mmCIF file of C-alpha atoms in Angstrom:
data_model
loop_
_atom_site.group_PDB
_atom_site.id
_atom_site.type_symbol
_atom_site.label_atom_id
_atom_site.label_comp_id
_atom_site.label_asym_id
_atom_site.label_seq_id
_atom_site.Cartn_x
_atom_site.Cartn_y
_atom_site.Cartn_z
ATOM 1 C CA ILE A 1 57.542 9.355 57.577
ATOM 2 C CA GLY A 2 61.125 9.247 56.448
ATOM 3 C CA ASN A 3 64.688 8.888 57.493
ATOM 4 C CA LYS A 4 64.956 10.507 60.940
ATOM 5 C CA ALA A 5 68.244 12.258 60.135
ATOM 6 C CA VAL A 6 66.757 13.785 56.949
ATOM 7 C CA VAL A 7 63.511 14.828 58.692
ATOM 8 C CA ASP A 8 65.470 16.384 61.566
ATOM 9 C CA ARG A 9 67.720 18.278 59.147
ATOM 10 C CA LEU A 10 64.746 19.554 57.092
ATOM 11 C CA ALA A 11 62.974 20.649 60.270
ATOM 12 C CA ASP A 12 66.099 22.521 61.337
ATOM 13 C CA VAL A 13 66.433 24.221 57.929
ATOM 14 C CA LYS A 14 62.735 25.197 57.952
ATOM 15 C CA MET A 15 63.047 26.658 61.450
ATOM 16 C CA GLN A 16 66.078 28.699 60.393
ATOM 17 C CA MET A 17 64.303 29.950 57.279
ATOM 18 C CA ASP A 18 61.095 31.062 58.956
ATOM 19 C CA LEU A 19 62.644 32.093 62.302
ATOM 20 C CA GLY A 20 60.512 29.571 64.136
ATOM 21 C CA ALA A 21 57.126 30.981 63.111
ATOM 22 C CA ASN A 22 54.525 28.267 62.869
ATOM 23 C CA ALA A 23 52.670 27.564 59.631
ATOM 24 C CA LEU A 24 49.362 28.966 60.913
ATOM 25 C CA SER A 25 50.823 32.379 61.741
ATOM 26 C CA GLN A 26 52.658 32.411 58.399
ATOM 27 C CA ASN A 27 49.395 31.694 56.552
ATOM 28 C CA ILE A 28 47.538 34.391 58.501
ATOM 29 C CA PHE A 29 50.251 36.906 57.688
ATOM 30 C CA CYS A 30 50.158 35.898 54.007
ATOM 31 C CA PHE A 31 46.371 36.371 53.979
ATOM 32 C CA MET A 32 46.697 39.800 55.598
ATOM 33 C CA LEU A 33 49.213 40.859 52.952
ATOM 34 C CA LYS A 34 47.087 39.582 50.059
ATOM 35 C CA GLU A 35 43.898 41.186 51.373
ATOM 36 C CA GLY A 36 45.486 44.544 52.177
ATOM 37 C CA LEU A 37 44.819 44.126 55.887
ATOM 38 C CA TYR A 38 48.413 44.478 57.015
ATOM 39 C CA GLY A 39 48.583 48.221 56.303
ATOM 40 C CA ARG A 40 45.424 48.810 58.341
ATOM 41 C CA HIS A 41 46.790 46.669 61.144
ATOM 42 C CA LEU A 42 50.042 48.661 61.194
ATOM 43 C CA ALA A 43 48.105 51.933 61.308
ATOM 44 C CA TYR A 44 46.089 50.602 64.262
ATOM 45 C CA ILE A 45 49.214 49.414 66.109
ATOM 46 C CA ARG A 46 50.994 52.726 65.516
ATOM 47 C CA GLY A 47 47.973 54.597 66.860
ATOM 48 C CA GLU A 48 47.830 52.421 69.982
ATOM 49 C CA LEU A 49 51.555 52.799 70.619
ATOM 50 C CA LYS A 50 51.303 56.581 70.232
ATOM 51 C CA LYS A 51 48.413 56.692 72.758
ATOM 52 C CA ARG A 52 50.393 54.641 75.269
ATOM 53 C CA ARG A 53 53.557 56.675 74.723
ATOM 54 C CA ASP A 54 51.651 59.929 75.151
ATOM 55 C CA PHE A 55 49.924 58.609 78.287
ATOM 56 C CA MET A 56 53.270 57.668 79.822
ATOM 57 C CA LEU A 57 54.793 61.017 78.833
ATOM 58 C CA GLU A 58 51.859 62.872 80.409
ATOM 59 C CA ILE A 59 52.354 61.072 83.731
ATOM 60 C CA LEU A 60 56.088 61.700 83.580
ATOM 61 C CA ALA A 61 55.497 65.415 82.947
ATOM 62 C CA ASN A 62 52.976 65.668 85.794
ATOM 63 C CA ASP A 63 54.684 63.483 88.401
ATOM 64 C CA PHE A 64 58.405 63.187 87.610
ATOM 65 C CA SER A 65 59.537 66.743 86.850
ATOM 66 C CA GLY A 66 62.648 67.409 88.889
ATOM 67 C CA LEU A 67 63.135 63.701 89.641
ATOM 68 C CA CYS A 68 64.559 62.665 86.273
ATOM 69 C CA ARG A 69 64.707 63.563 82.587
ATOM 70 C CA TRP A 70 63.291 61.598 79.661
ATOM 71 C CA ASN A 71 63.160 61.509 75.911
ATOM 72 C CA ARG A 72 60.120 61.859 73.648
ATOM 73 C CA PRO A 73 60.579 59.047 71.124
ATOM 74 C CA ALA A 74 59.278 59.586 67.601
ATOM 75 C CA GLY A 75 58.732 55.848 67.274
ATOM 76 C CA GLY A 76 59.572 52.599 68.936
ATOM 77 C CA VAL A 77 58.296 51.207 72.216
ATOM 78 C CA PHE A 78 60.624 52.638 74.894
ATOM 79 C CA ILE A 79 61.098 55.837 76.861
ATOM 80 C CA ASN A 80 64.546 56.404 78.339
ATOM 81 C CA LEU A 81 64.848 58.040 81.751
ATOM 82 C CA GLU A 82 68.023 59.735 82.969
ATOM 83 C CA PHE A 83 68.691 60.195 86.682
ATOM 84 C CA ASP A 84 70.845 62.640 88.576
ATOM 85 C CA ALA A 85 74.244 61.484 89.787
ATOM 86 C CA SER A 86 72.863 61.154 93.322
ATOM 87 C CA VAL A 87 70.578 58.265 92.346
ATOM 88 C CA SER A 88 71.902 54.725 92.605
ATOM 89 C CA VAL A 89 70.250 52.991 89.667
ATOM 90 C CA GLN A 90 71.176 49.589 91.100
ATOM 91 C CA ARG A 91 69.469 50.442 94.400
ATOM 92 C CA LEU A 92 66.448 51.833 92.531
ATOM 93 C CA PHE A 93 66.292 48.635 90.476
ATOM 94 C CA ARG A 94 66.260 46.518 93.658
ATOM 95 C CA PHE A 95 63.605 48.696 95.320
ATOM 96 C CA CYS A 96 61.415 48.471 92.228
ATOM 97 C CA LEU A 97 61.896 44.723 91.924
ATOM 98 C CA ASP A 98 60.923 44.283 95.585
ATOM 99 C CA ASN A 99 57.736 46.225 94.752
ATOM 100 C CA GLY A 100 56.828 44.165 91.680
ATOM 101 C CA LEU A 101 58.202 46.483 89.004
ATOM 102 C CA LEU A 102 60.888 45.506 86.529
ATOM 103 C CA PHE A 103 62.731 47.906 84.239
ATOM 104 C CA CYS A 104 65.926 47.667 82.221
ATOM 105 C CA THR A 105 68.849 49.677 83.494
ATOM 106 C CA GLY A 106 70.631 51.808 80.931
ATOM 107 C CA ASP A 107 73.931 50.013 81.360
ATOM 108 C CA MET A 108 72.388 46.952 79.703
ATOM 109 C CA TYR A 109 72.732 48.863 76.421
ATOM 110 C CA ALA A 110 76.176 50.420 76.909
ATOM 111 C CA ASN A 111 79.700 49.402 77.846
ATOM 112 C CA ARG A 112 79.721 51.755 80.818
ATOM 113 C CA PRO A 113 77.538 52.463 83.845
ATOM 114 C CA LEU A 114 74.688 54.794 82.988
ATOM 115 C CA LYS A 115 72.331 56.657 85.287
ATOM 116 C CA SER A 116 69.328 55.655 83.234
ATOM 117 C CA ALA A 117 66.411 53.283 82.817
ATOM 118 C CA ARG A 118 64.465 52.069 79.819
ATOM 119 C CA LEU A 119 60.702 51.912 80.207
ATOM 120 C CA ALA A 120 58.570 49.850 77.818
ATOM 121 C CA TYR A 121 54.971 50.802 77.129
ATOM 122 C CA SER A 122 53.973 48.584 74.221
ATOM 123 C CA TYR A 123 52.467 45.649 76.143
ATOM 124 C CA LEU A 124 50.842 47.670 78.903
ATOM 125 C CA GLN A 125 47.367 49.137 79.127
ATOM 126 C CA PRO A 126 47.029 52.668 80.576
ATOM 127 C CA PRO A 127 46.038 51.455 84.088
ATOM 128 C CA GLU A 128 49.170 49.257 84.176
ATOM 129 C CA ILE A 129 51.336 52.154 83.004
ATOM 130 C CA GLU A 130 49.854 54.382 85.699
ATOM 131 C CA LYS A 131 50.361 51.757 88.415
ATOM 132 C CA GLY A 132 53.937 51.039 87.305
ATOM 133 C CA LEU A 133 54.909 54.697 87.235
ATOM 134 C CA ALA A 134 53.406 55.193 90.716
ATOM 135 C CA VAL A 135 55.624 52.373 92.000
ATOM 136 C CA LEU A 136 58.630 53.829 90.190
ATOM 137 C CA LYS A 137 58.044 57.264 91.719
ATOM 138 C CA LYS A 138 57.667 55.824 95.230
ATOM 139 C CA CYS A 139 60.891 53.843 94.819
ATOM 140 C CA LEU A 140 62.744 56.753 93.234
ATOM 141 C CA LEU A 141 61.812 59.038 96.128
ATOM 142 C CA LYS A 142 62.857 56.379 98.636
ATOM 143 C CA CYS A 143 66.124 55.762 96.790
ATOM 144 C CA SER A 144 66.837 59.491 96.491
ATOM 145 C CA ASP A 145 66.315 59.940 100.240
ATOM 146 C CA ILE A 146 68.562 57.010 101.136
ATOM 147 C CA CYS A 147 71.232 57.957 98.595
ATOM 148 C CA SER A 148 71.345 61.539 99.872
ATOM 149 C CA LEU A 149 71.645 60.337 103.466
ATOM 150 C CA THR A 150 74.351 57.775 102.763
ATOM 151 C CA GLY A 151 76.118 59.623 99.960
ATOM 152 C CA SER A 152 76.054 56.424 97.879
ATOM 153 C CA ARG A 153 75.913 56.443 94.155
#
């Protein structure tokens, strides 16, 4: 209980200082640091991300050779795909969206149009990755056929 203007200002300052994290999550994180659990948690997360990355890369190698190129990230949570000039990334994006798959187009991260897509694997389990890549391949093949027939880019 206090002056509303002061309470509102203090709440705003606290939110800016802790980036909006609630007190419970801050206390849990503090406990993990004090007890040495954070390092183990990071090792676990890194291992899980590597498994998911490798799973996605394996499917790409088996099912997407000749359709696109991709990077093998040393870290992070994304794999970048690059498409041939004949592929309309905007059309591919729409086909995928119509089939329940969302990806970020490469031009979201550049000042120019790119023939690329950014795939995230961090929040997905292997069956979801497999399903999503199957949809992507189906849409990419459909888009490639249409683009080659129409000559659109």
